[in-house]
Tab-separated table of N, CA and C in Angstrom:
chain	number	residue	atom	x	y	z
A	54	ARG	N	25.891	-38.045	-74.204
A	54	ARG	CA	27.081	-37.857	-73.214
A	54	ARG	C	27.614	-36.869	-73.438
A	55	ILE	N	28.031	-38.637	-71.881
A	55	ILE	CA	29.025	-36.758	-71.167
A	55	ILE	C	30.008	-37.324	-70.666
A	56	GLN	N	30.656	-36.446	-70.364
A	56	GLN	CA	32.199	-36.322	-70.679
A	56	GLN	C	33.482	-36.029	-68.441
A	57	HIS	N	33.861	-37.061	-68.659
A	57	HIS	CA	34.526	-37.157	-67.432
A	57	HIS	C	34.688	-36.044	-66.817
A	58	ALA	N	35.020	-36.300	-64.929
A	58	ALA	CA	36.120	-35.329	-64.635
A	58	ALA	C	37.678	-35.060	-64.648
A	59	GLU	N	38.006	-36.330	-65.437
A	59	GLU	CA	39.474	-36.133	-65.812
A	59	GLU	C	39.688	-36.609	-66.660
A	60	ASP	N	40.805	-35.817	-66.712
A	60	ASP	CA	40.636	-35.073	-68.315
A	60	ASP	C	41.782	-36.923	-69.361
A	61	ASP	N	41.826	-37.899	-69.092
A	61	ASP	CA	42.565	-38.509	-69.703
A	61	ASP	C	41.519	-39.816	-70.214
A	62	ARG	N	39.826	-40.188	-69.889
A	62	ARG	CA	39.748	-40.707	-69.663
A	62	ARG	C	38.334	-40.095	-70.902
A	63	PRO	N	37.858	-40.873	-71.803
A	63	PRO	CA	37.734	-41.122	-73.330
A	63	PRO	C	35.957	-41.289	-72.312
A	64	PRO	N	34.685	-39.560	-73.449
A	64	PRO	CA	33.597	-39.485	-72.685
A	64	PRO	C	32.426	-41.065	-72.777
A	65	LEU	N	31.690	-40.880	-71.872
A	65	LEU	CA	30.839	-42.267	-72.055
A	65	LEU	C	29.685	-42.198	-72.318
A	66	THR	N	29.030	-43.033	-73.258
A	66	THR	CA	28.464	-42.817	-74.546
A	66	THR	C	27.929	-43.793	-73.650
A	67	ALA	N	25.567	-44.399	-74.126
A	67	ALA	CA	25.119	-44.862	-73.858
A	67	ALA	C	25.629	-46.077	-74.439
A	68	GLY	N	25.824	-47.080	-72.895
A	68	GLY	CA	25.804	-48.576	-73.670
A	68	GLY	C	27.438	-49.227	-73.820
A	69	THR	N	28.165	-47.686	-72.566
A	69	THR	CA	29.828	-48.123	-72.288
A	69	THR	C	29.989	-48.813	-71.390
A	70	ALA	N	29.009	-48.408	-70.258
A	70	ALA	CA	29.768	-48.462	-69.369
A	70	ALA	C	29.814	-50.120	-68.659
A	71	SER	N	31.064	-50.871	-68.163
A	71	SER	CA	30.524	-52.319	-67.820
A	71	SER	C	29.812	-52.764	-66.908
A	72	PRO	N	28.601	-53.444	-66.536
A	72	PRO	CA	27.982	-53.555	-65.955
A	72	PRO	C	28.734	-54.134	-64.286
A	73	THR	N	29.674	-53.616	-63.874
A	73	THR	CA	30.691	-54.194	-63.494
A	73	THR	C	31.196	-52.861	-62.423
A	74	SER	N	31.408	-52.560	-63.477
A	74	SER	CA	32.471	-51.499	-62.886
A	74	SER	C	31.425	-49.740	-61.991
A	75	VAL	N	31.794	-49.402	-61.830
A	75	VAL	CA	31.070	-47.613	-61.591
A	75	VAL	C	32.179	-46.124	-61.808
A	76	PRO	N	31.147	-46.286	-63.155
A	76	PRO	CA	31.950	-45.005	-63.958
A	76	PRO	C	32.339	-44.072	-62.647
A	77	PRO	N	33.065	-42.950	-62.911
A	77	PRO	CA	33.220	-41.305	-62.422
A	77	PRO	C	31.669	-40.882	-62.233
A	78	THR	N	32.704	-39.797	-61.080
A	78	THR	CA	31.149	-38.990	-61.397
A	78	THR	C	31.199	-38.339	-61.735
A	79	PRO	N	30.468	-38.515	-62.934
A	79	PRO	CA	30.952	-37.064	-64.438
A	79	PRO	C	30.826	-35.626	-64.183
A	80	SER	N	30.812	-34.755	-65.333
A	80	SER	CA	30.929	-33.850	-64.578
A	80	SER	C	29.908	-32.709	-65.865
A	81	PHE	N	29.491	-31.597	-66.338
A	81	PHE	CA	29.410	-30.858	-67.523
A	81	PHE	C	30.148	-30.481	-68.318
A	82	SER	N	31.181	-30.697	-67.867
A	82	SER	CA	32.555	-30.015	-68.664
A	82	SER	C	33.421	-30.591	-68.733
A	83	ASP	N	35.167	-30.399	-69.121
A	83	ASP	CA	36.446	-31.356	-68.352
A	83	ASP	C	37.057	-30.264	-68.042
A	84	GLU	N	36.459	-28.653	-67.057
A	84	GLU	CA	37.460	-28.774	-66.404
A	84	GLU	C	37.519	-28.487	-65.319
A	85	ASP	N	38.894	-28.449	-64.238
A	85	ASP	CA	39.131	-29.469	-63.250
A	85	ASP	C	39.504	-27.841	-62.957
A	86	VAL	N	38.785	-27.281	-61.267
A	86	VAL	CA	38.715	-26.323	-60.459
A	86	VAL	C	39.783	-25.503	-60.025
A	87	ARG	N	39.877	-27.052	-59.661
A	87	ARG	CA	41.105	-27.128	-58.363
A	87	ARG	C	42.754	-25.997	-58.251
A	88	GLY	N	42.889	-25.938	-59.627
A	88	GLY	CA	43.529	-25.434	-59.900
A	88	GLY	C	43.713	-23.773	-60.145
A	89	SER	N	42.780	-23.484	-60.340
A	89	SER	CA	42.215	-21.811	-60.187
A	89	SER	C	41.626	-21.676	-58.827
A	90	ALA	N	41.670	-21.840	-58.013
A	90	ALA	CA	41.251	-21.936	-56.558
A	90	ALA	C	42.320	-22.770	-55.919
A	91	ALA	N	43.448	-22.945	-55.719
A	91	ALA	CA	44.649	-23.588	-55.636
A	91	ALA	C	44.783	-21.531	-55.287
A	92	ALA	N	44.849	-20.752	-56.724
A	92	ALA	CA	44.833	-20.242	-57.429
A	92	ALA	C	45.412	-18.751	-56.317
A	93	ALA	N	43.842	-18.760	-56.779
A	93	ALA	CA	43.331	-17.653	-55.578
A	93	ALA	C	43.463	-17.661	-54.371
A	94	LEU	N	42.886	-19.102	-53.683
A	94	LEU	CA	43.176	-19.131	-52.073
A	94	LEU	C	44.761	-18.258	-52.187
A	95	ALA	N	45.991	-19.250	-51.830
A	95	ALA	CA	47.265	-18.397	-52.214
A	95	ALA	C	47.337	-17.352	-52.547
A	96	ALA	N	46.293	-16.632	-53.879
A	96	ALA	CA	46.492	-14.851	-53.541
A	96	ALA	C	46.090	-14.751	-52.108
A	97	VAL	N	45.046	-14.842	-51.795
A	97	VAL	CA	43.968	-14.197	-50.596
A	97	VAL	C	45.379	-14.389	-48.938
A	98	ARG	N	45.658	-16.426	-49.271
A	98	ARG	CA	46.345	-16.662	-47.971
A	98	ARG	C	47.362	-17.557	-47.963
A	99	PRO	N	48.575	-16.695	-48.037
A	99	PRO	CA	49.367	-17.811	-48.834
A	99	PRO	C	49.468	-19.020	-48.431
A	100	ASP	N	49.065	-19.189	-47.074
A	100	ASP	CA	50.121	-20.338	-45.754
A	100	ASP	C	49.077	-21.239	-46.639
A	101	ALA	N	47.663	-20.857	-46.505
A	101	ALA	CA	46.399	-21.633	-46.717
A	101	ALA	C	46.701	-22.875	-47.328
A	102	ILE	N	47.859	-22.905	-48.673
A	102	ILE	CA	48.004	-24.131	-49.140
A	102	ILE	C	48.839	-25.563	-48.343
A	103	SER	N	48.776	-25.937	-48.027
A	103	SER	CA	49.748	-26.988	-46.994
A	103	SER	C	51.183	-27.528	-48.453
A	104	ASP	N	51.907	-27.643	-48.161
A	104	ASP	CA	53.355	-28.392	-49.349
A	104	ASP	C	52.433	-29.733	-50.086
A	105	GLU	N	52.033	-30.345	-49.052
A	105	GLU	CA	51.126	-31.376	-49.855
A	105	GLU	C	50.503	-31.669	-50.914
A	106	GLU	N	49.884	-30.459	-51.085
A	106	GLU	CA	48.441	-29.950	-52.129
A	106	GLU	C	49.362	-29.315	-53.077
A	107	LEU	N	50.219	-28.600	-52.379
A	107	LEU	CA	51.555	-27.897	-53.605
A	107	LEU	C	51.778	-28.824	-53.943
A	108	TRP	N	52.436	-29.447	-53.776
A	108	TRP	CA	53.148	-31.098	-54.850
A	108	TRP	C	52.021	-31.364	-55.349
A	109	ASP	N	50.576	-31.730	-54.991
A	109	ASP	CA	49.338	-32.199	-56.081
A	109	ASP	C	49.200	-31.413	-57.414
A	110	LEU	N	49.842	-29.954	-56.662
A	110	LEU	CA	49.189	-28.980	-58.584
A	110	LEU	C	50.975	-29.516	-59.041
A	111	MET	N	51.981	-29.427	-58.369
A	111	MET	CA	53.133	-29.534	-59.692
A	111	MET	C	52.026	-31.170	-60.921
A	112	ARG	N	51.649	-31.708	-60.315
A	112	ARG	CA	51.433	-33.160	-60.570
A	112	ARG	C	51.252	-33.129	-61.667
A	113	GLY	N	49.858	-31.846	-61.306
A	113	GLY	CA	48.722	-31.908	-61.895
A	113	GLY	C	48.536	-31.617	-63.315
A	114	ASN	N	47.173	-31.700	-64.512
A	114	ASN	CA	47.480	-30.325	-65.384
A	114	ASN	C	48.346	-28.898	-65.537
A	115	VAL	N	47.726	-28.903	-67.085
A	115	VAL	CA	48.593	-27.907	-67.121
A	115	VAL	C	47.644	-26.104	-66.056
A	116	TYR	N	47.018	-26.886	-66.248
A	116	TYR	CA	46.196	-25.574	-65.121
A	116	TYR	C	46.455	-24.784	-64.042
A	117	GLN	N	47.125	-26.298	-63.557
A	117	GLN	CA	46.899	-26.836	-61.349
A	117	GLN	C	48.397	-26.893	-61.552
A	118	ARG	N	49.574	-27.148	-62.986
A	118	ARG	CA	50.714	-25.971	-62.289
A	118	ARG	C	50.730	-25.230	-62.943
A	119	ALA	N	50.581	-23.953	-62.674
A	119	ALA	CA	50.382	-22.675	-63.871
A	119	ALA	C	49.752	-22.770	-61.627
A	120	ALA	N	48.944	-22.870	-61.468
A	120	ALA	CA	48.196	-23.254	-60.286
A	120	ALA	C	50.211	-22.506	-58.798
A	121	ALA	N	50.248	-23.676	-59.237
A	121	ALA	CA	51.580	-24.556	-59.050
A	121	ALA	C	52.556	-23.079	-58.619
A	122	VAL	N	52.592	-22.145	-59.903
A	122	VAL	CA	52.891	-21.710	-59.482
A	122	VAL	C	52.934	-20.246	-59.566
A	123	GLU	N	51.888	-20.601	-59.128
A	123	GLU	CA	51.147	-18.629	-57.688
A	123	GLU	C	51.086	-19.048	-56.674
A	124	VAL	N	50.782	-20.051	-56.556
A	124	VAL	CA	51.436	-20.710	-55.112
A	124	VAL	C	52.705	-20.095	-54.222
A	125	VAL	N	53.111	-20.932	-55.029
A	125	VAL	CA	54.673	-20.348	-54.459
A	125	VAL	C	55.364	-19.319	-54.572
A	126	SER	N	55.378	-18.265	-55.751
A	126	SER	CA	55.117	-16.932	-56.531
A	126	SER	C	54.323	-16.307	-54.291
A	127	GLY	N	53.504	-16.605	-54.301
A	127	GLY	CA	53.009	-15.665	-53.096
A	127	GLY	C	53.294	-16.468	-51.671
A	128	LYS	N	53.804	-17.931	-51.053
A	128	LYS	CA	54.476	-17.898	-49.909
A	128	LYS	C	55.656	-17.035	-49.981
A	129	LYS	N	56.079	-16.534	-50.700
A	129	LYS	CA	57.628	-15.932	-50.346
A	129	LYS	C	58.240	-16.732	-49.370
A	130	SER	N	58.573	-17.765	-49.647
A	130	SER	CA	58.923	-18.984	-48.801
A	130	SER	C	61.306	-17.871	-49.807
A	131	ALA	N	62.356	-18.718	-49.115
A	131	ALA	CA	63.907	-18.040	-49.607
A	131	ALA	C	63.595	-19.402	-50.310
A	132	ASN	N	63.584	-20.267	-50.579
A	132	ASN	CA	63.899	-21.095	-51.701
A	132	ASN	C	62.378	-21.360	-52.952
A	133	ARG	N	62.295	-20.424	-52.645
A	133	ARG	CA	60.056	-20.203	-54.424
A	133	ARG	C	61.663	-19.588	-54.819
A	134	PHE	N	62.514	-18.549	-55.476
A	134	PHE	CA	62.882	-18.951	-56.761
A	134	PHE	C	63.934	-20.335	-57.494
A	135	ASP	N	64.259	-21.146	-55.820
A	135	ASP	CA	64.780	-22.482	-56.207
A	135	ASP	C	63.863	-23.326	-57.068
A	136	VAL	N	62.467	-23.159	-56.334
A	136	VAL	CA	61.651	-24.232	-57.155
A	136	VAL	C	61.299	-23.917	-58.730
A	137	LEU	N	61.083	-22.266	-58.694
A	137	LEU	CA	61.004	-21.986	-60.116
A	137	LEU	C	61.715	-22.209	-60.903
A	138	VAL	N	63.201	-22.405	-60.460
A	138	VAL	CA	64.149	-22.280	-62.342
A	138	VAL	C	63.518	-24.208	-62.314
A	139	ALA	N	62.741	-25.212	-60.833
A	139	ALA	CA	63.040	-26.209	-61.571
A	139	ALA	C	61.337	-26.161	-61.981
A	140	MET	N	60.769	-24.843	-62.043
A	140	MET	CA	59.782	-25.825	-62.510
A	140	MET	C	59.567	-25.332	-63.978
A	141	SER	N	60.437	-24.283	-63.893
A	141	SER	CA	60.716	-23.791	-65.094
A	141	SER	C	60.985	-24.347	-66.356
A	142	ARG	N	61.669	-25.774	-65.983
A	142	ARG	CA	61.863	-26.892	-67.685
A	142	ARG	C	60.297	-27.575	-67.661
A	143	ASP	N	59.522	-26.804	-67.261
A	143	ASP	CA	57.447	-27.637	-67.417
A	143	ASP	C	58.133	-27.400	-68.791
A	144	THR	N	57.283	-28.373	-69.705
A	144	THR	CA	56.905	-29.095	-71.537
A	144	THR	C	56.283	-27.468	-71.766
A	145	ASP	N	55.204	-27.501	-70.737
A	145	ASP	CA	53.594	-26.056	-71.222
A	145	ASP	C	54.584	-24.545	-72.190
A	146	PRO	N	54.311	-24.503	-72.463
A	146	PRO	CA	54.192	-22.770	-72.505
A	146	PRO	C	53.827	-21.913	-71.972
A	147	TRP	N	52.315	-22.816	-70.980
A	147	TRP	CA	51.623	-22.126	-70.778
A	147	TRP	C	52.217	-21.342	-68.999
A	148	VAL	N	53.278	-23.000	-68.759
A	148	VAL	CA	53.588	-22.758	-67.344
A	148	VAL	C	55.052	-21.926	-67.355
A	149	ARG	N	55.365	-22.181	-68.576
A	149	ARG	CA	56.652	-21.406	-69.298
A	149	ARG	C	56.275	-20.028	-68.692
A	150	ALA	N	54.983	-19.330	-69.089
A	150	ALA	CA	55.454	-18.527	-69.084
A	150	ALA	C	54.458	-17.093	-67.723
A	151	VAL	N	53.846	-18.185	-67.708
A	151	VAL	CA	53.100	-18.004	-65.674
A	151	VAL	C	54.723	-17.489	-64.892
A	152	ILE	N	55.628	-18.161	-64.960
A	152	ILE	CA	56.375	-18.514	-64.392
A	152	ILE	C	57.013	-16.504	-65.176
A	153	ALA	N	57.567	-16.593	-65.826
A	153	ALA	CA	57.910	-15.120	-66.286
A	153	ALA	C	57.131	-13.836	-65.809
A	154	ARG	N	56.261	-14.177	-66.127
A	154	ARG	CA	54.991	-13.272	-65.538
A	154	ARG	C	55.450	-12.873	-63.812
A	155	GLN	N	55.451	-14.200	-63.133
A	155	GLN	CA	55.221	-13.867	-61.791
A	155	GLN	C	56.681	-12.634	-61.886
A	156	ILE	N	58.067	-13.568	-62.128
A	156	ILE	CA	59.278	-13.407	-62.400
A	156	ILE	C	59.481	-11.995	-62.913
A	157	ALA	N	59.285	-11.288	-63.821
A	157	ALA	CA	59.044	-10.093	-64.217
A	157	ALA	C	57.649	-8.693	-63.333
A	158	ARG	N	56.732	-9.239	-62.188
A	158	ARG	CA	55.648	-8.581	-61.553
A	158	ARG	C	57.299	-7.817	-60.022
A	159	GLU	N	57.828	-8.936	-59.829
A	159	GLU	CA	57.986	-9.232	-58.501
A	159	GLU	C	59.604	-7.470	-58.426
A	160	LYS	N	59.479	-6.263	-57.761
A	160	LYS	CA	60.564	-5.990	-57.452
A	160	LYS	C	61.907	-6.297	-57.503
A	161	PRO	N	62.841	-6.177	-58.761
A	161	PRO	CA	64.136	-7.179	-58.866
A	161	PRO	C	64.855	-6.322	-57.413
A	162	VAL	N	66.182	-7.088	-56.581
A	162	VAL	CA	67.203	-7.046	-55.735
A	162	VAL	C	68.772	-6.286	-56.380
A	163	ASP	N	69.226	-6.133	-55.741
A	163	ASP	CA	70.639	-5.695	-56.675
A	163	ASP	C	70.740	-6.472	-55.865
A	164	GLY	N	71.676	-6.821	-57.858
A	164	GLY	CA	72.834	-7.912	-57.497
A	164	GLY	C	71.642	-9.220	-58.239
A	165	ASP	N	71.308	-8.632	-58.047
A	165	ASP	CA	69.448	-10.458	-58.837
A	165	ASP	C	69.758	-10.840	-59.400
A	166	ILE	N	71.127	-10.892	-60.724
A	166	ILE	CA	71.969	-11.739	-61.860
A	166	ILE	C	70.241	-13.380	-62.381
A	167	ASP	N	70.794	-13.982	-61.257
A	167	ASP	CA	69.751	-15.178	-61.375
A	167	ASP	C	68.417	-14.774	-62.311
A	168	ARG	N	68.067	-13.537	-61.313
A	168	ARG	CA	66.027	-13.525	-60.827
A	168	ARG	C	66.288	-12.851	-63.107
A	169	ALA	N	67.041	-12.463	-63.207
A	169	ALA	CA	67.934	-11.326	-65.334
A	169	ALA	C	68.165	-13.085	-65.836
A	170	ASN	N	68.155	-13.626	-65.477
A	170	ASN	CA	68.675	-14.624	-66.142
A	170	ASN	C	67.665	-15.968	-66.395
A	171	LEU	N	66.767	-16.162	-65.954
A	171	LEU	CA	66.019	-16.759	-65.716
A	171	LEU	C	64.955	-15.864	-66.533
A	172	LEU	N	64.849	-15.113	-66.890
A	172	LEU	CA	63.767	-14.392	-67.207
A	172	LEU	C	64.327	-14.197	-68.971
A	173	ARG	N	65.353	-13.950	-68.973
A	173	ARG	CA	65.409	-13.503	-70.172
A	173	ARG	C	65.530	-15.434	-70.943
A	174	ARG	N	66.131	-16.501	-70.305
A	174	ARG	CA	66.371	-18.071	-70.053
A	174	ARG	C	64.105	-17.903	-71.337
A	175	LEU	N	63.803	-17.873	-70.389
A	175	LEU	CA	62.083	-17.653	-70.618
A	175	LEU	C	61.877	-17.288	-71.987
A	176	LEU	N	62.047	-16.150	-71.916
A	176	LEU	CA	61.537	-15.001	-72.293
A	176	LEU	C	62.628	-15.323	-74.796
A	177	ALA	N	63.688	-16.322	-73.977
A	177	ALA	CA	64.467	-17.145	-75.983
A	177	ALA	C	63.152	-18.284	-76.530
A	178	ASN	N	62.658	-18.955	-75.664
A	178	ASN	CA	61.354	-18.959	-75.672
A	178	ASN	C	61.238	-18.745	-77.401
A	179	GLU	N	61.064	-19.977	-78.274
A	179	GLU	CA	59.766	-20.004	-79.850
A	179	GLU	C	58.749	-19.925	-79.223
A	180	GLY	N	58.224	-18.847	-80.078
A	180	GLY	CA	56.621	-17.909	-79.333
A	180	GLY	C	56.660	-16.924	-78.574
A	181	THR	N	55.534	-16.912	-78.704
A	181	THR	CA	55.019	-14.838	-77.944
A	181	THR	C	55.104	-15.135	-76.480
A	182	LEU	N	54.059	-16.308	-76.265
A	182	LEU	CA	53.495	-16.238	-75.080
A	182	LEU	C	53.753	-16.318	-73.958
A	183	VAL	N	55.228	-16.753	-74.136
A	183	VAL	CA	56.257	-16.062	-72.841
A	183	VAL	C	56.039	-14.512	-73.572
A	184	ALA	N	56.703	-13.629	-73.870
A	184	ALA	CA	57.000	-12.120	-74.112
A	184	ALA	C	55.547	-11.683	-73.847
A	185	ARG	N	54.488	-12.017	-74.598
A	185	ARG	CA	52.830	-11.332	-74.584
A	185	ARG	C	52.535	-11.558	-72.640
A	186	MET	N	53.538	-12.549	-72.202
A	186	MET	CA	52.245	-12.600	-71.402
A	186	MET	C	53.841	-11.594	-70.449
A	187	VAL	N	54.705	-11.399	-70.179
A	187	VAL	CA	56.008	-10.392	-69.264
A	187	VAL	C	56.007	-8.948	-70.086
A	188	ALA	N	54.954	-9.301	-71.342
A	188	ALA	CA	55.210	-7.393	-71.648
A	188	ALA	C	53.786	-7.036	-71.086
A	189	SER	N	52.356	-8.172	-70.121
A	189	SER	CA	51.329	-7.842	-70.439
A	189	SER	C	51.494	-6.835	-68.528
A	190	THR	N	52.756	-7.220	-68.417
A	190	THR	CA	53.354	-7.177	-66.920
A	190	THR	C	53.210	-5.108	-66.350
A	191	ILE	N	53.964	-5.361	-67.599
A	191	ILE	CA	54.401	-3.725	-67.589
A	191	ILE	C	53.975	-2.469	-67.549
A	192	ASN	N	52.886	-2.311	-68.875
A	192	ASN	CA	52.501	-1.003	-68.105
A	192	ASN	C	51.700	-0.888	-67.203
A	193	SER	N	50.942	-2.303	-66.212
A	193	SER	CA	51.206	-2.175	-64.377
A	193	SER	C	51.688	-1.654	-63.795
A	194	SER	N	53.585	-1.558	-63.718
A	194	SER	CA	55.086	-1.594	-62.732
A	194	SER	C	55.144	0.105	-63.495
A	195	PRO	N	55.962	0.429	-61.737
A	195	PRO	CA	56.131	1.774	-62.246
A	195	PRO	C	56.894	1.953	-63.191
A	196	PRO	N	56.846	3.530	-63.687
A	196	PRO	CA	58.244	3.377	-64.247
A	196	PRO	C	59.881	3.626	-63.879
A	197	ASP	N	60.339	2.414	-63.661
A	197	ASP	CA	61.588	2.891	-62.991
A	197	ASP	C	62.698	1.870	-63.510
A	198	ASP	N	64.214	1.289	-62.974
A	198	ASP	CA	65.250	0.850	-63.855
A	198	ASP	C	64.588	-0.939	-63.330
A	199	GLY	N	63.764	-1.060	-62.680
A	199	GLY	CA	64.277	-2.650	-62.416
A	199	GLY	C	62.127	-2.860	-63.791
A	200	THR	N	61.754	-2.213	-64.228
A	200	THR	CA	60.864	-1.738	-65.350
A	200	THR	C	61.312	-1.800	-66.549
A	201	ASP	N	62.243	-0.561	-66.804
A	201	ASP	CA	63.246	-0.238	-67.456
A	201	ASP	C	64.475	-2.367	-68.192
A	202	LYS	N	64.526	-2.711	-67.101
A	202	LYS	CA	64.889	-3.721	-68.032
A	202	LYS	C	64.145	-5.223	-68.389
A	203	VAL	N	63.093	-5.671	-67.419
A	203	VAL	CA	62.520	-6.597	-68.466
A	203	VAL	C	61.744	-5.890	-69.652
A	204	VAL	N	61.662	-4.341	-69.626
A	204	VAL	CA	61.146	-3.184	-71.492
A	204	VAL	C	63.153	-3.780	-72.163
A	205	GLY	N	64.366	-3.724	-71.820
A	205	GLY	CA	65.055	-3.998	-72.676
A	205	GLY	C	64.941	-5.162	-73.290
A	206	MET	N	65.004	-6.186	-72.172
A	206	MET	CA	64.458	-8.064	-72.804
A	206	MET	C	63.157	-7.491	-73.623
A	207	LEU	N	62.472	-7.513	-73.903
A	207	LEU	CA	61.604	-7.296	-74.844
A	207	LEU	C	62.180	-7.350	-76.144
A	208	ARG	N	62.597	-6.142	-75.710
A	208	ARG	CA	62.600	-5.546	-77.202
A	208	ARG	C	63.382	-6.067	-78.428
A	209	GLY	N	63.061	-5.894	-79.392
A	209	GLY	CA	63.427	-6.182	-80.567
A	209	GLY	C	62.334	-7.564	-80.719
A	210	ASN	N	61.153	-7.958	-79.653
A	210	ASN	CA	60.132	-9.232	-79.984
A	210	ASN	C	59.065	-8.847	-81.585
A	211	PHE	N	59.114	-9.926	-82.186
A	211	PHE	CA	58.579	-9.187	-82.974
A	211	PHE	C	56.667	-9.540	-82.630
A	212	SER	N	55.836	-10.189	-81.699
A	212	SER	CA	54.457	-9.829	-81.492
A	212	SER	C	54.789	-8.699	-81.287
A	213	ALA	N	53.013	-8.334	-82.532
A	213	ALA	CA	52.741	-6.224	-81.481
A	213	ALA	C	52.135	-5.407	-80.812
A	214	GLY	N	51.806	-7.302	-80.105
A	214	GLY	CA	50.936	-6.974	-79.108
A	214	GLY	C	52.290	-6.316	-77.958
A	215	VAL	N	53.645	-7.036	-78.075
A	215	VAL	CA	54.316	-6.776	-77.328
A	215	VAL	C	55.914	-5.582	-77.487
A	216	ARG	N	55.142	-5.091	-78.689
A	216	ARG	CA	55.743	-3.498	-78.978
A	216	ARG	C	54.968	-2.802	-78.470
A	217	ARG	N	53.660	-3.196	-78.930
A	217	ARG	CA	52.672	-2.279	-78.122
A	217	ARG	C	52.557	-2.366	-77.515
A	218	ALA	N	52.758	-2.589	-76.360
A	218	ALA	CA	52.738	-2.633	-74.528
A	218	ALA	C	54.265	-2.136	-73.790
A	219	ILE	N	55.333	-2.183	-74.840
A	219	ILE	CA	56.633	-0.956	-74.205
A	219	ILE	C	56.504	0.164	-75.350
A	220	ALA	N	56.077	0.247	-76.564
A	220	ALA	CA	56.024	2.262	-76.790
A	220	ALA	C	54.689	2.659	-75.645
A	221	ALA	N	53.494	2.220	-75.549
A	221	ALA	CA	52.860	2.937	-73.614
A	221	ALA	C	53.583	2.532	-72.719
A	222	TYR	N	54.838	1.651	-72.280
A	222	TYR	CA	54.880	2.533	-71.404
A	222	TYR	C	56.557	3.624	-72.310
A	223	ASP	N	57.007	3.248	-73.371
A	223	ASP	CA	58.174	3.988	-72.758
A	223	ASP	C	56.955	5.726	-73.617
A	224	ALA	N	55.649	5.898	-73.699
A	224	ALA	CA	54.859	6.910	-72.913
A	224	ALA	C	54.783	6.798	-72.092
A	225	LYS	N	55.135	6.030	-71.630
A	225	LYS	CA	54.578	5.967	-70.120
A	225	LYS	C	55.409	7.035	-68.544
A	226	ARG	N	56.993	6.462	-69.680
A	226	ARG	CA	58.056	6.260	-69.164
A	226	ARG	C	58.711	8.244	-68.540
A	227	ASN	N	58.208	7.906	-70.651
A	227	ASN	CA	59.119	9.878	-71.572
A	227	ASN	C	57.685	10.796	-72.258
A	228	PRO	N	57.603	11.102	-70.952
A	228	PRO	CA	55.888	11.399	-71.618
A	228	PRO	C	56.509	13.461	-72.193
A	229	GLU	N	55.929	13.462	-73.202
A	229	GLU	CA	56.584	14.867	-73.822
A	229	GLU	C	55.630	15.840	-74.397
């Protein structure tokens, strides 16, 4: 049994290939490393990803779309927030969680109400994935007003992991 690299094709089994068709190049897993490679490259050299490559990622699978979020965040362009707002409508919670994490990581600018509103909207999604992703950033963030605002948005979340992250942050913020 050979798994195709493309996500939407069924596995190729013996005797299923048409004698007139050429099957796609098989791979040993269905993992597509383009998204991971793009995110890694964007972390080192954000401008190395062209707009066309970014658009391809945005049309790709969930991991490619999440990598597109990393690329957009890394480029630090003037309109990156607008792009993240548009991408925040993604149907997959993983993409929305990556966007929320990126927004929570950024140091807030005075009067940055749009950033706070987007983060609040993303955290209001059902489930705990987005909140857990944001909570993973607070303990590596400096104890400051910006992080305090993110923690405030997380307070009351029912995830035990989120509550543990908040307790650890509170202990760091207010050592006794």
